[in-house]
Coordinates of C-alpha atoms and ligand atoms in Angstrom, one line a residue:
M191 CA -2.8 0.5 -6.7
L192 CA -1.2 -2.5 -5.0
L193 CA 2.0 -2.7 -3.5
L194 CA 3.4 -6.2 -3.5
E195 CA 6.1 -7.5 -0.9
A196 CA 7.4 -10.8 -0.5
G197 CA 8.6 -10.1 3.0
R198 CA 6.7 -8.8 5.9
D199 CA 5.2 -6.2 6.9
V200 CA 6.1 -3.7 9.8
P201 CA 3.7 -1.0 10.3
P202 CA 4.5 2.6 11.5
G203 CA 5.2 2.1 15.2
S204 CA 6.5 -1.3 15.1
E205 CA 9.8 -0.9 13.4
G206 CA 11.5 -2.1 16.4
A207 CA 14.8 -1.1 18.4
A208 CA 16.7 -3.0 15.8
I209 CA 15.5 -1.3 13.0
L210 CA 15.4 2.1 14.6
D211 CA 18.8 1.7 15.9
T212 CA 20.7 4.7 14.1
Y213 CA 23.9 1.5 14.6
P214 CA 22.9 -0.7 11.9
S215 CA 24.2 -3.9 12.0
R216 CA 21.6 -5.6 14.6
A217 CA 19.1 -5.1 11.8
A218 CA 21.0 -5.5 8.8
F219 CA 22.7 -9.4 10.0
D220 CA 19.7 -10.6 11.1
P221 CA 18.1 -13.5 8.9
N222 CA 15.0 -12.8 9.9
N223 CA 15.2 -9.6 7.7
H224 CA 17.0 -11.7 4.7
W225 CA 16.2 -14.0 1.6
P226 CA 17.1 -17.4 3.0
D227 CA 18.9 -19.3 1.4
L228 CA 20.2 -16.4 -1.4
K229 CA 23.9 -17.3 -2.6
V230 CA 26.1 -15.3 -5.3
Q231 CA 28.9 -16.6 -7.4
T232 CA 31.4 -13.8 -7.5
A233 CA 35.0 -13.6 -9.7
S234 CA 37.0 -13.4 -6.3
H235 CA 38.0 -16.7 -4.8
L236 CA 39.6 -16.7 -1.3
H237 CA 43.1 -16.6 -2.0
N238 CA 43.8 -18.9 1.4
R239 CA 41.3 -21.2 0.6
P240 CA 41.2 -21.9 -3.3
D241 CA 39.0 -25.0 -2.9
A242 CA 36.4 -23.2 -0.6
A243 CA 32.9 -23.3 -1.9
P244 CA 32.6 -20.5 -4.6
Y245 CA 28.9 -19.9 -3.3
K246 CA 28.8 -17.2 -0.9
T247 CA 25.6 -16.1 1.2
Y248 CA 24.3 -13.0 0.0
E249 CA 22.3 -10.5 2.4
Q250 CA 19.3 -9.0 0.4
A251 CA 16.4 -7.4 2.6
R252 CA 13.2 -9.6 2.4
L253 CA 10.7 -6.8 4.3
I254 CA 8.5 -3.6 3.8
G255 CA 11.2 -0.7 2.6
G256 CA 13.5 -3.6 1.2
G257 CA 17.2 -2.3 2.3
S258 CA 16.1 0.7 3.7
S259 CA 15.1 -1.0 6.5
I260 CA 18.3 -2.5 7.3
N261 CA 20.9 -1.0 5.7
G262 CA 24.2 1.0 6.5
Q263 CA 22.1 4.1 6.3
I264 CA 25.0 5.6 4.4
A265 CA 23.1 8.2 2.2
N266 CA 25.9 9.2 -0.7
R267 CA 24.8 9.9 -3.8
G268 CA 27.3 9.4 -6.0
T269 CA 29.5 12.2 -7.8
P270 CA 28.2 14.2 -10.8
A271 CA 30.9 12.3 -12.7
D272 CA 29.4 9.2 -12.2
Y273 CA 25.9 9.8 -13.7
D274 CA 27.2 11.8 -16.6
E275 CA 29.4 8.9 -17.2
W276 CA 26.1 6.5 -17.1
E277 CA 24.5 8.8 -19.7
M278 CA 27.7 8.3 -21.8
L279 CA 27.4 5.1 -21.5
G280 CA 23.9 4.7 -22.9
A281 CA 21.8 5.4 -20.1
R282 CA 19.7 8.0 -21.5
G283 CA 18.6 10.9 -18.9
W284 CA 20.6 9.6 -15.9
N285 CA 23.0 12.7 -16.2
W286 CA 23.5 14.6 -13.1
Q287 CA 21.5 17.8 -13.8
N288 CA 18.5 15.6 -14.3
V289 CA 19.0 13.3 -11.2
L290 CA 20.1 15.9 -8.8
P291 CA 16.1 17.4 -8.4
Y292 CA 15.2 13.9 -7.1
F293 CA 17.6 13.5 -4.6
C294 CA 16.9 16.9 -3.5
R295 CA 13.0 15.9 -3.3
L296 CA 13.4 13.3 -1.7
E297 CA 15.7 14.7 1.3
T298 CA 15.8 17.2 4.3
D299 CA 19.1 17.5 4.6
L300 CA 19.2 18.8 8.3
D301 CA 23.0 20.4 8.0
Y302 CA 23.2 22.1 4.8
A303 CA 21.1 24.1 2.6
G304 CA 21.4 25.8 -1.3
P305 CA 20.9 24.1 -4.4
M306 CA 22.3 21.5 -3.7
H307 CA 19.7 20.2 -0.7
G308 CA 16.3 19.7 -0.2
R309 CA 14.3 21.1 2.6
S310 CA 11.5 19.5 2.8
G311 CA 11.4 15.8 1.7
P312 CA 10.5 13.1 3.8
I313 CA 13.9 11.5 4.9
P314 CA 16.1 13.7 7.0
I315 CA 19.9 13.6 6.3
H316 CA 22.3 14.1 9.0
R317 CA 25.8 13.9 9.5
I318 CA 27.4 13.2 13.3
P319 CA 28.5 16.8 14.2
R320 CA 32.5 17.5 15.0
E321 CA 31.9 18.1 19.0
Q322 CA 30.2 14.3 19.1
W323 CA 33.4 12.8 17.0
P324 CA 34.9 10.5 19.6
E325 CA 38.7 11.1 20.0
F326 CA 39.8 8.1 17.3
S327 CA 38.0 10.1 14.8
H328 CA 39.7 13.7 15.9
A329 CA 43.2 11.8 16.0
S330 CA 42.2 10.3 11.8
A331 CA 41.1 13.7 11.0
R332 CA 44.2 15.1 12.3
A333 CA 46.2 12.5 10.6
F334 CA 44.0 13.7 7.3
N335 CA 45.2 17.4 8.0
E336 CA 48.8 16.6 7.9
L337 CA 48.3 14.4 4.8
G338 CA 47.2 17.6 3.1
F339 CA 43.3 16.5 2.7
S340 CA 40.6 18.5 4.5
D341 CA 37.6 18.3 5.7
I342 CA 35.2 18.7 3.3
G343 CA 32.3 18.6 5.5
D344 CA 29.0 18.0 2.8
M345 CA 29.8 14.5 0.8
N346 CA 26.6 15.6 -1.0
G347 CA 27.7 18.5 -2.3
R348 CA 31.8 18.6 -2.6
F349 CA 32.9 16.4 -5.0
G350 CA 36.6 16.7 -4.2
D351 CA 39.3 14.3 -2.4
G352 CA 38.7 14.9 1.5
Y353 CA 37.5 13.3 4.1
A354 CA 33.8 14.0 5.9
A355 CA 31.6 12.7 8.7
L356 CA 29.3 10.2 7.0
T357 CA 26.0 11.5 5.2
L358 CA 23.2 9.1 6.8
S359 CA 19.6 8.8 6.1
N360 CA 18.8 9.4 10.0
N361 CA 17.3 11.9 12.1
G362 CA 20.1 11.5 14.4
S363 CA 17.9 9.5 16.7
H364 CA 16.5 6.7 14.1
R365 CA 16.7 5.4 10.9
V366 CA 14.0 6.7 8.6
S367 CA 13.6 4.1 6.0
A368 CA 11.9 4.5 2.3
A369 CA 8.7 2.8 4.5
M370 CA 8.7 4.7 7.2
A371 CA 9.4 7.7 4.8
Y372 CA 6.1 6.9 2.0
L373 CA 4.2 4.8 3.6
S374 CA 3.2 6.8 6.7
P375 CA -0.2 6.5 8.6
E376 CA -1.9 8.6 5.9
T377 CA -0.8 7.2 3.1
R378 CA -1.7 4.0 4.0
S379 CA -5.0 4.4 4.7
R380 CA -5.5 6.3 1.0
P381 CA -8.4 4.4 -0.8
N382 CA -6.6 3.9 -3.4
L383 CA -3.9 2.0 -2.2
A384 CA -3.5 -1.7 -1.1
I385 CA -0.6 -3.2 0.5
L386 CA -0.3 -7.2 0.2
T387 CA 2.6 -8.4 2.1
R388 CA 4.4 -11.9 2.2
A389 CA 3.6 -12.1 -1.5
Q390 CA 5.8 -13.1 -3.7
A391 CA 6.0 -12.0 -7.8
L392 CA 6.4 -15.3 -9.6
S393 CA 6.1 -14.2 -13.2
L394 CA 4.6 -11.7 -15.2
L395 CA 1.5 -12.2 -16.9
C396 CA 1.3 -11.4 -20.8
D397 CA -0.9 -11.3 -23.4
G398 CA 1.3 -11.1 -26.6
R399 CA 4.0 -8.3 -25.7
L400 CA 1.9 -6.6 -23.2
I401 CA 2.0 -7.2 -19.8
T402 CA -1.4 -7.8 -18.4
G403 CA -0.8 -8.5 -14.5
V404 CA 1.8 -11.0 -12.5
R405 CA 1.6 -14.2 -10.6
I406 CA 2.3 -14.5 -6.9
S407 CA 2.3 -16.9 -4.4
R408 CA 1.1 -16.6 -1.2
E409 CA 0.6 -18.8 2.0
G410 CA 1.0 -21.6 -0.1
R411 CA -1.2 -20.5 -2.8
E412 CA -0.4 -19.1 -6.7
K413 CA -2.7 -16.7 -7.8
D414 CA -3.5 -14.1 -11.0
L415 CA -3.5 -10.4 -10.4
I416 CA -4.6 -8.3 -13.3
G417 CA -3.5 -4.5 -13.3
R418 CA -3.2 -1.7 -15.7
Q419 CA 0.4 -1.1 -15.1
V420 CA 3.3 -3.1 -14.0
I421 CA 6.4 -1.7 -12.4
V422 CA 8.9 -4.0 -11.2
S423 CA 11.1 -2.6 -8.5
A424 CA 12.2 -6.1 -6.5
G425 CA 15.9 -5.0 -6.1
A426 CA 18.8 -5.3 -8.1
I427 CA 18.8 -9.4 -7.7
H428 CA 15.1 -10.0 -7.9
S429 CA 14.3 -8.1 -10.5
P430 CA 16.3 -9.4 -13.3
A431 CA 15.2 -12.5 -12.1
L432 CA 11.5 -12.1 -12.4
L433 CA 11.8 -11.0 -15.6
M434 CA 13.8 -13.5 -16.6
R435 CA 11.2 -16.3 -15.0
S436 CA 9.0 -14.3 -17.3
G437 CA 10.8 -14.6 -20.7
I438 CA 12.3 -11.2 -20.4
G439 CA 16.0 -11.6 -20.6
P440 CA 19.5 -13.3 -22.8
A441 CA 17.5 -15.4 -25.1
A442 CA 20.3 -18.0 -24.9
D443 CA 19.9 -18.5 -21.0
L444 CA 16.3 -18.6 -21.1
R445 CA 16.0 -21.4 -23.7
K446 CA 19.0 -23.9 -21.5
R447 CA 15.9 -23.5 -18.8
E448 CA 13.1 -24.0 -21.4
I449 CA 11.4 -20.7 -20.6
E450 CA 9.5 -19.0 -23.5
I451 CA 11.4 -16.1 -24.9
M452 CA 8.9 -12.9 -24.8
A453 CA 11.7 -10.4 -25.5
D454 CA 15.9 -10.8 -26.0
L455 CA 17.2 -8.9 -23.9
P456 CA 21.1 -9.5 -23.5
G457 CA 21.7 -7.4 -20.7
V458 CA 19.3 -8.3 -18.1
G459 CA 20.9 -10.4 -15.4
A460 CA 24.1 -9.3 -16.1
N461 CA 26.9 -6.9 -15.0
L462 CA 26.2 -6.8 -11.9
Q463 CA 28.8 -5.3 -9.6
E464 CA 29.2 -4.3 -6.1
H465 CA 30.4 -0.6 -5.1
P466 CA 34.2 -0.7 -3.6
G467 CA 35.1 0.3 -0.3
V468 CA 37.9 -0.2 2.4
S469 CA 36.8 -0.2 5.8
L470 CA 39.6 -0.1 8.3
S471 CA 39.0 -0.9 12.1
A472 CA 41.3 -0.9 14.8
F473 CA 40.8 -1.9 18.5
I474 CA 41.3 1.6 20.7
R475 CA 42.1 2.0 23.9
P476 CA 39.3 2.7 26.7
G477 CA 38.7 6.3 26.9
L478 CA 39.3 7.2 23.2
G479 CA 36.1 5.5 21.8
Ligands
FAD82 C1 23.1 -5.3 4.9 C2 23.2 -4.1 3.8 C3 23.7 -3.0 4.0 C4 23.6 -1.7 3.0 N1 23.9 -0.6 3.4 C5 24.2 0.4 2.4 C6 24.4 1.7 3.0 O1 24.6 2.1 4.1 N2 24.0 3.1 2.1 C7 23.4 2.6 0.8 O2 23.5 3.4 0.0 N3 23.0 1.4 0.5 C8 23.3 0.4 1.3 N4 22.6 -0.9 1.1 C9 22.2 -0.8 -0.4 C10 20.7 -0.5 -0.5 O3 20.1 -0.9 0.8 C11 20.0 -1.1 -1.6 O4 21.1 -0.7 -2.7 C12 18.8 -0.2 -1.8 O5 17.9 -0.7 -0.9 C13 18.1 -0.8 -3.2 O6 16.9 -0.6 -3.3 P1 16.0 -1.2 -4.2 O7 14.6 -0.8 -4.1 O8 16.1 -1.7 -5.9 O9 16.1 -2.9 -3.9 P2 15.9 -3.7 -2.3 O10 16.0 -2.4 -1.4 O11 16.1 -4.9 -2.4 O12 14.2 -4.1 -2.5 C14 13.1 -4.5 -3.1 C15 12.2 -5.3 -2.5 O13 11.5 -6.2 -3.2 C16 11.2 -7.1 -2.7 N5 10.9 -8.6 -3.3 C17 12.1 -8.9 -4.4 N6 11.8 -10.1 -5.2 C18 10.2 -9.8 -4.7 C19 9.2 -10.6 -5.4 N7 9.6 -11.6 -6.2 N8 8.1 -10.4 -5.0 C20 7.8 -9.7 -4.2 N9 8.2 -8.7 -3.3 C21 9.8 -8.9 -3.6 C22 12.2 -7.5 -1.6 O14 11.7 -8.4 -0.2 C23 12.6 -6.0 -1.1 O15 11.5 -5.3 0.1 C24 22.8 -2.1 1.7 C25 22.3 -3.1 1.4 C26 22.3 -4.2 2.6 C27 21.4 -5.6 2.2

Protein backbone atom coordinates (compact mmCIF):
# COMPACT_ATOMS: atom_id res chain seq x y z
CA MET A 1 0.00 0.00 0.00
CA LEU A 2 1.22 3.50 -0.86
CA LEU A 3 0.03 6.52 1.10
CA LEU A 4 0.40 9.78 -0.84
CA GLU A 5 0.41 13.14 0.93
CA ALA A 6 0.93 16.52 -0.72
CA GLY A 7 2.35 18.09 2.43
CA ARG A 8 5.29 17.26 4.65
CA ASP A 9 5.71 14.24 6.86
CA VAL A 10 5.75 14.64 10.63
CA PRO A 11 7.20 11.38 11.93
CA PRO A 12 6.35 10.27 15.48
CA GLY A 13 8.30 12.26 18.03
CA SER A 14 8.97 15.20 15.70
CA GLU A 15 5.53 16.86 15.94
CA GLY A 16 6.89 19.86 17.83
CA ALA A 17 5.25 21.98 20.50
CA ALA A 18 2.70 23.75 18.26
CA ILE A 19 1.10 20.56 16.89
CA LEU A 20 1.20 18.82 20.27
CA ASP A 21 -0.28 21.79 22.15
CA THR A 22 -3.79 21.20 23.51
CA TYR A 23 -4.35 24.90 22.67
CA PRO A 24 -4.74 24.51 18.91
CA SER A 25 -4.36 27.97 17.39
CA ARG A 26 -0.59 28.06 16.87
CA ALA A 27 -0.74 25.00 14.58
CA ALA A 28 -4.11 25.92 13.06
CA PHE A 29 -3.11 29.37 11.81
CA ASP A 30 0.48 28.67 10.76
CA PRO A 31 0.52 29.10 6.94
CA ASN A 32 3.31 26.49 6.76
CA ASN A 33 0.62 23.93 7.60
CA HIS A 34 -1.84 25.11 4.91
CA TRP A 35 -2.43 24.79 1.20
CA PRO A 36 -1.11 28.10 -0.13
CA ASP A 37 -3.41 30.47 -2.03
CA LEU A 38 -6.55 28.42 -1.43
CA LYS A 39 -9.48 30.81 -1.81
CA VAL A 40 -13.20 30.23 -1.64
CA GLN A 41 -16.20 32.24 -2.65
CA THR A 42 -19.05 32.01 -0.18
CA ALA A 43 -22.66 33.05 -0.49
CA SER A 44 -22.36 35.70 2.22
CA HIS A 45 -20.65 39.06 1.72
CA LEU A 46 -19.30 41.47 4.30
CA HIS A 47 -22.26 43.74 5.05
CA ASN A 48 -20.01 46.70 5.85
CA ARG A 49 -17.74 46.23 2.80
CA PRO A 50 -20.01 45.05 -0.03
CA ASP A 51 -17.28 45.81 -2.61
CA ALA A 52 -14.62 43.68 -0.91
CA ALA A 53 -13.29 40.76 -2.95
CA PRO A 54 -15.70 37.86 -2.57
CA TYR A 55 -12.82 35.38 -2.37
CA LYS A 56 -11.59 34.51 1.08
CA THR A 57 -8.56 32.58 2.24
CA TYR A 58 -9.60 29.11 3.32
CA GLU A 59 -7.33 27.25 5.71
CA GLN A 60 -6.98 23.59 4.76
CA ALA A 61 -4.23 21.45 6.21
CA ARG A 62 -1.39 20.24 4.01
CA LEU A 63 0.72 17.89 6.10
CA ILE A 64 0.51 14.29 7.22
CA GLY A 65 -2.60 13.71 9.31
CA GLY A 66 -4.44 16.46 7.40
CA GLY A 67 -6.76 18.62 9.47
CA SER A 68 -6.36 16.40 12.53
CA SER A 69 -2.77 17.68 12.87
CA ILE A 70 -3.85 21.32 13.20
CA ASN A 71 -7.55 21.42 14.03
CA GLY A 72 -9.33 22.58 17.15
CA GLN A 73 -9.41 19.00 18.57
CA ILE A 74 -13.14 19.33 19.19
CA ALA A 75 -14.34 15.76 18.79
CA ASN A 76 -18.11 16.01 18.52
CA ARG A 77 -19.82 13.12 16.81
CA GLY A 78 -22.92 14.90 15.59
CA THR A 79 -26.34 13.74 16.73
CA PRO A 80 -28.10 10.48 15.83
CA ALA A 81 -30.75 12.53 14.01
CA ASP A 82 -28.05 14.04 11.73
CA TYR A 83 -26.97 10.63 10.45
CA ASP A 84 -30.49 9.29 10.17
CA GLU A 85 -31.33 12.35 8.06
CA TRP A 86 -28.31 11.64 5.81
CA GLU A 87 -29.64 8.16 5.15
CA MET A 88 -33.13 9.53 4.55
CA LEU A 89 -31.66 11.93 1.97
CA GLY A 90 -30.00 9.05 0.11
CA ALA A 91 -26.66 8.31 1.82
CA ARG A 92 -27.45 4.62 2.15
CA GLY A 93 -25.76 2.94 5.13
CA TRP A 94 -24.85 6.19 6.93
CA ASN A 95 -27.52 5.98 9.65
CA TRP A 96 -26.60 6.33 13.34
CA GLN A 97 -26.72 2.62 14.16
CA ASN A 98 -24.25 1.95 11.36
CA VAL A 99 -21.77 4.74 12.14
CA LEU A 100 -21.74 4.33 15.96
CA PRO A 101 -19.46 1.23 15.93
CA TYR A 102 -16.85 3.21 13.98
CA PHE A 103 -16.97 6.12 16.45
CA CYS A 104 -16.44 3.58 19.24
CA ARG A 105 -13.65 1.79 17.42
CA LEU A 106 -11.55 4.92 16.84
CA GLU A 107 -11.56 6.13 20.46
CA THR A 108 -10.56 5.47 24.00
CA ASP A 109 -12.95 7.64 25.96
CA LEU A 110 -11.08 8.60 29.12
CA ASP A 111 -14.23 9.80 30.93
CA TYR A 112 -17.23 7.69 29.91
CA ALA A 113 -17.82 3.97 29.33
CA GLY A 114 -20.79 1.91 28.13
CA PRO A 115 -22.21 0.96 24.76
CA MET A 116 -21.84 4.50 23.37
CA HIS A 117 -18.09 4.61 23.93
CA GLY A 118 -14.88 2.89 22.91
CA ARG A 119 -12.26 1.85 25.44
CA SER A 120 -9.42 0.64 23.23
CA GLY A 121 -9.23 2.79 20.11
CA PRO A 122 -6.15 4.85 19.19
CA ILE A 123 -7.64 8.35 19.74
CA PRO A 124 -8.07 9.43 23.35
CA ILE A 125 -11.20 11.45 24.07
CA HIS A 126 -10.99 13.82 27.00
CA ARG A 127 -13.00 16.59 28.64
CA ILE A 128 -11.56 19.26 30.93
CA PRO A 129 -12.83 18.24 34.39
CA ARG A 130 -15.03 20.66 36.31
CA GLU A 131 -12.43 21.18 39.04
CA GLN A 132 -10.05 22.56 36.38
CA TRP A 133 -12.58 24.95 34.84
CA PRO A 134 -11.67 28.62 35.20
CA GLU A 135 -14.04 30.80 37.20
CA PHE A 136 -15.39 32.24 33.94
CA SER A 137 -16.67 28.76 32.94
CA HIS A 138 -18.21 28.22 36.37
CA ALA A 139 -19.98 31.60 36.07
CA SER A 140 -21.25 30.62 32.59
CA ALA A 141 -22.49 27.28 33.96
CA ARG A 142 -24.35 29.08 36.76
CA ALA A 143 -25.97 31.38 34.19
CA PHE A 144 -27.04 28.40 32.05
CA ASN A 145 -28.45 26.65 35.14
CA GLU A 146 -30.48 29.75 35.99
CA LEU A 147 -31.93 29.64 32.46
CA GLY A 148 -33.00 26.02 32.99
CA PHE A 149 -30.20 24.22 31.13
CA SER A 150 -28.18 21.52 32.85
CA ASP A 151 -24.70 20.07 32.41
CA ILE A 152 -25.20 17.09 30.11
CA GLY A 153 -21.57 16.01 30.68
CA ASP A 154 -21.16 13.61 27.79
CA MET A 155 -21.87 15.43 24.53
CA ASN A 156 -21.01 12.30 22.53
CA GLY A 157 -23.57 10.16 24.34
CA ARG A 158 -26.38 12.50 25.46
CA PHE A 159 -27.98 14.54 22.75
CA GLY A 160 -30.51 16.81 24.46
CA ASP A 161 -30.15 20.56 24.96
CA GLY A 162 -27.75 21.65 27.66
CA TYR A 163 -24.13 22.60 28.15
CA ALA A 164 -20.98 20.59 28.66
CA ALA A 165 -17.20 20.77 28.61
CA LEU A 166 -15.94 20.25 25.05
CA THR A 167 -15.11 16.74 23.93
CA LEU A 168 -11.47 16.82 22.81
CA SER A 169 -9.23 14.50 20.80
CA ASN A 170 -6.31 14.79 23.19
CA ASN A 171 -5.19 12.98 26.29
CA GLY A 172 -5.21 16.05 28.51
CA SER A 173 -1.51 16.63 27.85
CA HIS A 174 -1.19 16.73 24.08
CA ARG A 175 -3.05 16.43 20.76
CA VAL A 176 -3.41 12.98 19.22
CA SER A 177 -3.81 13.42 15.46
CA ALA A 178 -4.86 10.72 13.01
CA ALA A 179 -1.20 10.52 11.96
CA MET A 180 -0.03 10.03 15.55
CA ALA A 181 -2.78 7.49 16.21
CA TYR A 182 -2.66 5.45 13.02
CA LEU A 183 0.87 5.95 11.64
CA SER A 184 2.76 4.78 14.72
CA PRO A 185 6.39 3.59 14.40
CA GLU A 186 5.08 -0.03 14.30
CA THR A 187 2.66 0.74 11.48
CA ARG A 188 5.31 2.70 9.57
CA SER A 189 7.67 -0.25 9.72
CA ARG A 190 5.20 -2.61 8.02
CA PRO A 191 6.75 -4.04 4.84
CA ASN A 192 3.47 -3.55 2.95
CA LEU A 193 3.21 0.21 3.62
CA ALA A 194 5.12 3.04 1.95
CA ILE A 195 4.51 6.73 2.68
CA LEU A 196 5.34 9.29 0.03
CA THR A 197 5.05 12.88 1.23
CA ARG A 198 5.35 16.16 -0.71
CA ALA A 199 3.71 14.16 -3.50
CA GLN A 200 0.61 15.75 -5.02
CA ALA A 201 -1.92 13.65 -6.89
CA LEU A 202 -2.74 15.51 -10.09
CA SER A 203 -5.30 13.16 -11.65
CA LEU A 204 -6.48 9.59 -11.70
CA LEU A 205 -5.28 7.32 -14.49
CA CYS A 206 -7.94 5.28 -16.19
CA ASP A 207 -8.48 2.61 -18.75
CA GLY A 208 -12.00 3.22 -20.01
CA ARG A 209 -13.99 3.50 -16.80
CA LEU A 210 -11.47 1.53 -14.72
CA ILE A 211 -9.16 3.54 -12.46
CA THR A 212 -5.67 2.12 -12.85
CA GLY A 213 -3.49 4.54 -10.91
CA VAL A 214 -2.63 8.13 -10.23
CA ARG A 215 -0.47 10.83 -11.80
CA ILE A 216 1.58 12.64 -9.20
CA SER A 217 3.87 15.63 -9.08
CA ARG A 218 6.91 15.45 -6.80
CA GLU A 219 10.04 17.58 -6.70
CA GLY A 220 8.96 19.31 -9.89
CA ARG A 221 8.52 16.08 -11.86
CA GLU A 222 5.40 14.23 -12.93
CA LYS A 223 5.12 10.47 -12.59
CA ASP A 224 2.45 7.82 -13.18
CA LEU A 225 1.89 5.26 -10.42
CA ILE A 226 -0.14 2.14 -11.19
CA GLY A 227 -2.39 0.65 -8.51
CA ARG A 228 -4.88 -2.18 -8.20
CA GLN A 229 -7.14 -0.09 -5.99
CA VAL A 230 -7.13 3.69 -5.59
CA ILE A 231 -8.78 5.37 -2.60
CA VAL A 232 -9.39 9.13 -2.90
CA SER A 233 -9.28 10.68 0.57
CA ALA A 234 -8.06 14.22 -0.05
CA GLY A 235 -10.61 16.15 2.01
CA ALA A 236 -13.79 18.04 1.20
CA ILE A 237 -12.09 20.53 -1.16
CA HIS A 238 -9.39 18.49 -2.87
CA SER A 239 -11.26 15.17 -3.31
CA PRO A 240 -13.86 16.66 -5.67
CA ALA A 241 -11.17 18.78 -7.38
CA LEU A 242 -9.10 15.65 -8.07
CA LEU A 243 -12.15 13.78 -9.34
CA MET A 244 -13.12 16.67 -11.62
CA ARG A 245 -9.58 17.02 -13.01
CA SER A 246 -9.91 13.31 -13.82
CA GLY A 247 -13.16 13.76 -15.73
CA ILE A 248 -15.55 12.71 -12.95
CA GLY A 249 -18.09 15.42 -12.21
CA PRO A 250 -20.81 17.58 -13.76
CA ALA A 251 -20.44 17.29 -17.54
CA ALA A 252 -21.20 20.97 -18.24
CA ASP A 253 -18.47 22.19 -15.85
CA LEU A 254 -15.94 19.71 -17.21
CA ARG A 255 -16.72 20.68 -20.82
CA LYS A 256 -16.16 24.36 -19.98
CA ARG A 257 -12.64 23.46 -18.91
CA GLU A 258 -12.11 21.09 -21.83
CA ILE A 259 -11.74 18.07 -19.56
CA GLU A 260 -12.61 14.76 -21.16
CA ILE A 261 -15.70 13.35 -19.42
CA MET A 262 -15.31 9.95 -17.83
CA ALA A 263 -18.45 10.02 -15.68
CA ASP A 264 -21.13 12.70 -15.60
CA LEU A 265 -21.78 13.04 -11.87
CA PRO A 266 -23.58 16.33 -11.10
CA GLY A 267 -23.09 16.16 -7.28
CA VAL A 268 -19.28 16.21 -7.39
CA GLY A 269 -17.93 19.58 -6.23
CA ALA A 270 -21.35 20.87 -5.18
CA ASN A 271 -23.11 21.60 -1.89
CA LEU A 272 -20.08 22.26 0.28
CA GLN A 273 -21.37 23.43 3.65
CA GLU A 274 -19.59 24.76 6.72
CA HIS A 275 -20.99 23.84 10.10
CA PRO A 276 -22.84 26.62 11.89
CA GLY A 277 -21.23 27.86 15.08
CA VAL A 278 -21.34 30.89 17.32
CA SER A 279 -18.26 31.67 19.31
CA LEU A 280 -18.47 34.16 22.18
CA SER A 281 -15.32 35.79 23.51
CA ALA A 282 -14.95 38.15 26.41
CA PHE A 283 -12.21 40.15 28.09
CA ILE A 284 -12.13 38.89 31.63
CA ARG A 285 -10.70 40.44 34.78
CA PRO A 286 -7.32 39.07 35.86
CA GLY A 287 -7.84 36.23 38.30
CA LEU A 288 -11.01 34.94 36.68
CA GLY A 289 -9.28 33.15 33.76
C1 LIG B 1 -8.12 25.22 11.23
C2 LIG B 1 -9.09 24.05 11.32
C3 LIG B 1 -9.72 23.79 12.52
C4 LIG B 1 -10.63 22.72 12.60
N1 LIG B 1 -11.19 22.39 13.83
C5 LIG B 1 -11.94 21.27 13.94
C6 LIG B 1 -12.39 20.80 15.23
O1 LIG B 1 -12.08 21.38 16.27
N2 LIG B 1 -13.15 19.68 15.26
C7 LIG B 1 -13.48 18.98 14.11
O2 LIG B 1 -14.18 17.96 14.21
N3 LIG B 1 -13.06 19.39 12.91
C8 LIG B 1 -12.28 20.49 12.79
N4 LIG B 1 -11.79 20.85 11.57
C9 LIG B 1 -12.16 20.03 10.41
C10 LIG B 1 -11.44 18.69 10.39
O3 LIG B 1 -10.06 18.84 10.66
C11 LIG B 1 -11.69 18.07 9.02
O4 LIG B 1 -13.08 17.89 8.87
C12 LIG B 1 -10.99 16.73 8.84
O5 LIG B 1 -9.60 16.85 9.03
C13 LIG B 1 -11.31 16.21 7.44
O6 LIG B 1 -10.60 15.01 7.22
P1 LIG B 1 -10.32 14.48 5.77
O7 LIG B 1 -9.46 13.27 5.92
O8 LIG B 1 -11.60 14.39 5.02
O9 LIG B 1 -9.48 15.64 5.03
P2 LIG B 1 -8.16 16.39 5.48
O10 LIG B 1 -7.95 16.30 6.94
O11 LIG B 1 -8.19 17.73 4.83
O12 LIG B 1 -7.01 15.50 4.81
C14 LIG B 1 -6.77 15.48 3.46
C15 LIG B 1 -5.27 15.28 3.24
O13 LIG B 1 -5.06 15.04 1.85
C16 LIG B 1 -3.99 15.83 1.38
N5 LIG B 1 -4.25 16.12 -0.03
C17 LIG B 1 -5.24 16.89 -0.55
N6 LIG B 1 -5.17 16.90 -1.89
C18 LIG B 1 -4.11 16.12 -2.23
C19 LIG B 1 -3.53 15.75 -3.46
N7 LIG B 1 -4.02 16.19 -4.62
N8 LIG B 1 -2.45 14.93 -3.44
C20 LIG B 1 -1.95 14.46 -2.26
N9 LIG B 1 -2.45 14.80 -1.05
C21 LIG B 1 -3.53 15.62 -1.05
C22 LIG B 1 -4.02 17.09 2.25
O14 LIG B 1 -2.74 17.72 2.25
C23 LIG B 1 -4.43 16.53 3.60
O15 LIG B 1 -3.33 16.14 4.39
C24 LIG B 1 -10.90 21.92 11.45
C25 LIG B 1 -10.25 22.20 10.25
C26 LIG B 1 -9.34 23.25 10.17
C27 LIG B 1 -8.62 23.49 8.87
